[in-house]
Coordinates of C-alpha atoms and ligand atoms in Angstrom, one line a residue:
M1 CA -16.3 -16.7 -7.0
N2 CA -15.6 -17.6 -10.7
V3 CA -12.1 -19.0 -10.5
V4 CA -11.7 -18.9 -14.4
R5 CA -12.2 -15.1 -14.3
I6 CA -9.6 -14.6 -11.5
A7 CA -6.8 -16.4 -13.6
E8 CA -7.8 -14.6 -16.6
E9 CA -7.8 -11.3 -15.1
I10 CA -4.4 -11.8 -13.4
K11 CA -2.9 -12.8 -16.9
K12 CA -4.4 -9.9 -18.5
L13 CA -3.2 -7.6 -16.0
H14 CA 0.3 -9.1 -16.1
D15 CA 0.2 -8.3 -19.9
E16 CA -1.3 -4.8 -19.5
V17 CA 0.7 -3.2 -16.6
P18 CA 3.9 -1.7 -17.9
A19 CA 7.5 -3.1 -17.0
G20 CA 8.6 -1.5 -13.8
V21 CA 5.0 -1.4 -12.3
R22 CA 4.2 -4.0 -9.7
L23 CA 0.8 -5.3 -9.1
V24 CA -0.6 -6.0 -5.6
A25 CA -3.7 -8.3 -5.8
V26 CA -5.9 -6.9 -3.1
S27 CA -7.6 -9.9 -1.7
K28 CA -9.3 -8.7 1.5
F29 CA -12.7 -10.2 2.2
H30 CA -12.1 -13.0 -0.4
P31 CA -11.5 -16.6 0.5
V32 CA -8.4 -18.6 0.4
P33 CA -9.4 -20.5 -2.8
A34 CA -9.7 -17.2 -4.7
L35 CA -6.1 -16.2 -3.6
R36 CA -4.9 -19.7 -4.6
E37 CA -6.3 -19.3 -8.1
A38 CA -4.6 -15.9 -8.4
Y39 CA -1.3 -17.5 -7.2
D40 CA -1.5 -20.3 -9.6
A41 CA -1.9 -17.8 -12.3
G42 CA 1.5 -16.5 -11.3
Q43 CA 0.6 -13.7 -8.8
R44 CA 3.0 -13.4 -5.8
L45 CA 2.0 -10.0 -4.3
F46 CA -1.0 -9.7 -2.2
G47 CA -2.6 -7.0 -0.2
E48 CA -4.7 -7.4 2.9
S49 CA -6.4 -4.7 5.0
R50 CA -7.2 -6.5 8.3
V51 CA -4.6 -8.1 10.5
Q52 CA -6.7 -11.1 11.8
E53 CA -7.6 -11.9 8.3
L54 CA -4.1 -11.7 7.2
L55 CA -2.8 -13.9 10.0
E56 CA -5.4 -16.5 9.2
K57 CA -4.5 -16.7 5.4
I58 CA -0.7 -16.8 5.7
P59 CA -0.5 -20.4 6.9
Q60 CA -2.9 -21.6 4.3
L61 CA -1.0 -20.2 1.2
P62 CA 2.5 -20.8 -0.2
S63 CA 5.4 -19.1 1.8
D64 CA 6.8 -17.4 -1.4
I65 CA 3.8 -14.8 -1.2
Q66 CA 4.7 -11.3 -0.3
W67 CA 2.1 -9.8 1.8
H68 CA 1.5 -6.0 1.8
F69 CA -0.7 -4.5 4.6
I70 CA -2.8 -1.7 3.1
G71 CA -5.4 -1.1 5.7
H72 CA -5.6 1.3 8.7
L73 CA -3.4 -0.5 11.3
Q74 CA -4.7 -0.2 14.9
T75 CA -1.9 0.2 17.3
N76 CA -3.0 -2.9 19.4
K77 CA -2.5 -4.9 16.3
V78 CA 1.0 -4.0 15.4
R79 CA 2.9 -6.6 17.6
S80 CA 1.1 -9.5 15.7
L81 CA 1.7 -7.9 12.2
I82 CA 5.5 -7.4 12.7
G83 CA 7.6 -9.9 10.8
R84 CA 4.7 -11.0 8.5
T85 CA 4.7 -8.4 6.0
A86 CA 7.1 -7.5 2.8
L87 CA 5.7 -3.9 3.3
I88 CA 3.3 -2.0 5.3
E89 CA 1.8 0.5 2.9
S90 CA -0.4 2.5 5.2
V91 CA 1.5 4.2 7.9
D92 CA -0.8 7.0 8.8
S93 CA 0.6 8.6 11.9
E94 CA 3.9 9.2 13.6
R95 CA 2.6 7.4 16.7
L96 CA 1.9 4.4 14.6
L97 CA 5.4 4.6 12.9
E98 CA 7.1 4.8 16.3
L99 CA 5.2 1.7 17.6
I100 CA 6.1 -0.3 14.5
D101 CA 9.7 0.7 15.0
R102 CA 9.7 -0.3 18.6
E103 CA 8.0 -3.6 17.9
S104 CA 10.4 -4.2 15.1
E105 CA 13.4 -3.8 17.1
R106 CA 12.0 -5.9 19.9
A107 CA 11.3 -8.7 17.2
G108 CA 14.8 -8.2 15.8
V109 CA 13.4 -7.4 12.2
I110 CA 13.5 -4.5 9.8
T111 CA 10.0 -3.6 8.7
R112 CA 9.6 -1.8 5.4
V113 CA 6.9 0.8 5.3
L114 CA 5.3 3.5 3.0
M115 CA 3.9 6.8 4.5
Q116 CA 0.3 7.2 3.6
V117 CA -0.4 10.6 2.2
H118 CA -3.9 12.1 2.4
V119 CA -4.8 14.4 -0.7
A120 CA -8.4 13.0 -1.4
R121 CA -11.4 15.0 -0.9
E122 CA -13.1 12.8 1.5
E123 CA -12.8 13.7 5.3
T124 CA -12.7 10.1 6.5
K125 CA -9.5 8.8 4.7
F126 CA -6.4 8.1 6.9
G127 CA -3.0 9.4 6.2
F128 CA -0.5 12.3 6.8
Y129 CA -1.6 15.8 5.1
P130 CA 1.2 16.7 2.7
E131 CA 2.4 19.6 4.9
E132 CA 2.7 17.2 7.7
L133 CA 4.6 14.6 5.8
Q134 CA 6.9 17.3 4.5
Q135 CA 7.5 18.5 8.1
Y136 CA 8.2 14.9 9.2
F137 CA 11.2 14.9 6.9
T138 CA 12.4 18.4 7.0
D139 CA 12.4 17.9 10.9
R140 CA 14.5 14.7 10.2
K141 CA 12.4 12.5 12.5
F142 CA 13.2 9.5 10.4
E143 CA 16.6 9.5 11.8
S144 CA 15.5 8.2 15.2
L145 CA 14.1 5.0 13.5
K146 CA 16.1 2.0 14.4
A147 CA 14.3 -1.0 12.8
T148 CA 12.1 0.8 10.1
H149 CA 12.9 1.5 6.6
I150 CA 10.6 4.2 4.9
C151 CA 10.4 3.1 1.2
G152 CA 8.3 5.7 -0.2
V153 CA 4.6 6.8 -0.1
M154 CA 1.1 5.4 -0.7
G155 CA -1.9 7.4 -1.7
M156 CA -5.5 7.3 -2.9
A157 CA -7.3 9.5 -5.3
S158 CA -10.6 11.1 -4.4
N159 CA -13.6 8.7 -4.9
T160 CA -15.3 10.5 -7.9
D161 CA -16.1 10.1 -11.4
D162 CA -14.2 13.2 -12.3
M163 CA -11.1 11.7 -13.7
E164 CA -9.4 15.1 -13.9
R165 CA -9.8 15.4 -10.2
V166 CA -8.2 11.9 -9.8
R167 CA -5.3 12.9 -12.0
R168 CA -4.6 15.9 -10.0
D169 CA -4.7 13.8 -6.8
F170 CA -2.2 11.4 -8.2
R171 CA 0.0 14.3 -9.5
N172 CA -0.1 15.8 -6.2
I173 CA 1.0 12.6 -4.4
Y174 CA 3.8 12.1 -6.8
S175 CA 5.1 15.6 -6.4
I176 CA 5.2 15.1 -2.6
F177 CA 7.1 12.0 -3.1
R178 CA 9.5 13.6 -5.6
A179 CA 10.1 16.5 -3.3
I180 CA 11.1 14.2 -0.5
R181 CA 13.1 11.9 -2.7
D182 CA 15.1 14.7 -4.4
N183 CA 15.9 16.5 -1.2
E184 CA 19.5 15.5 -1.1
S185 CA 20.0 17.1 2.3
L186 CA 17.8 14.3 3.8
G187 CA 20.2 11.6 2.8
L188 CA 17.4 9.1 2.2
R189 CA 18.4 5.6 0.9
G190 CA 15.8 3.4 -0.9
F191 CA 13.1 6.0 -0.8
D192 CA 11.7 5.0 -4.2
I193 CA 8.3 3.5 -4.1
V194 CA 5.0 5.4 -5.1
S195 CA 1.9 3.2 -4.5
M196 CA -1.3 4.6 -6.1
G197 CA -4.0 3.2 -8.4
M198 CA -6.8 0.8 -7.8
S199 CA -9.2 -1.1 -10.0
G200 CA -11.0 2.1 -11.5
D201 CA -8.0 4.5 -11.8
W202 CA -4.8 2.5 -12.1
K203 CA -3.9 3.5 -15.7
I204 CA -4.0 7.3 -14.7
A205 CA -2.0 6.4 -11.6
V206 CA 0.7 4.8 -13.8
E207 CA 0.7 7.8 -16.1
E208 CA 1.3 10.0 -13.1
G209 CA 4.4 7.9 -11.9
S210 CA 3.0 5.0 -9.8
D211 CA 5.1 2.0 -9.6
L212 CA 3.0 -0.1 -7.3
I213 CA -0.8 -0.6 -8.0
R214 CA -3.2 -2.2 -5.8
I215 CA -6.1 -4.1 -7.6
G216 CA -9.0 -5.8 -5.8
T217 CA -12.3 -5.9 -7.5
R218 CA -11.1 -6.2 -11.2
I219 CA -9.4 -9.4 -10.1
F220 CA -11.6 -10.9 -7.5
G221 CA -15.0 -9.3 -8.1
S222 CA -16.9 -7.2 -5.6
R223 CA -16.4 -7.7 -1.9
E224 CA -19.1 -8.8 0.5
Y225 CA -18.4 -6.9 3.8
Ligands
PLP1 C1 -9.6 -2.1 -1.0 C2 -8.3 -1.3 -1.3 C3 -7.8 -1.3 -2.8 C4 -8.5 -2.1 -3.9 O1 -9.5 -1.4 -4.5 P1 -10.4 -2.0 -5.8 O2 -11.2 -0.8 -6.1 O3 -11.1 -3.0 -5.3 O4 -9.3 -2.4 -6.8 C5 -6.8 -0.7 -2.9 N1 -6.1 0.2 -2.0 C6 -6.5 0.1 -0.8 C7 -5.8 1.0 0.3 C8 -7.6 -0.5 -0.5 O5 -8.2 -0.5 0.8

């Protein structure tokens, strides 16, 4: 880890990213001193993808950090995550959402979440298919949630060098978001976050309407899994 680089990248990104777009520093697989470096450079929003790793990092870092969970969340890990996040960005099934809601109610907290939408070409990515997500809202299933606030959507573009394809994916995610947000009959409140864009494609994502970008490699270097 090169700590000078981390601080520099954070500062550069804070300059480059347009006003109104928030930056999540994706720190998964990176050690606490690397996160500390980003923190000292002014970063307060961090993203982690594994519950165990997140729970280990939280007590070792300042308490004004806002943690976003961005990975696939296994149902048996939900209880330990509830109350620890500013936002769970990766709700990828109704079953998971219902469980988050039940555990949040039990813990006496409101959990903020994004619905992960699957538009990318890869077979393996998690998330709701666009039609499924639309259906969830048109069926008004969100009305049964007691302790969960759906704040918007998160999505990833196809993992490809074809930047036109990437742009189409982001456009697609944004139009799904907009259709739900602008459907006044749903009466949604605070449904206003579109999380899209990573190290290699965040500029395109912002052009296509993202207001929350998730950057790992560019800040912290490559991950050793
Ligand atoms: C790892 C990860 C990122 C960060 O990707 P980089 O290419 O390293 O910037 C962003 N979003 C999600 C959901 C991730 O899992």
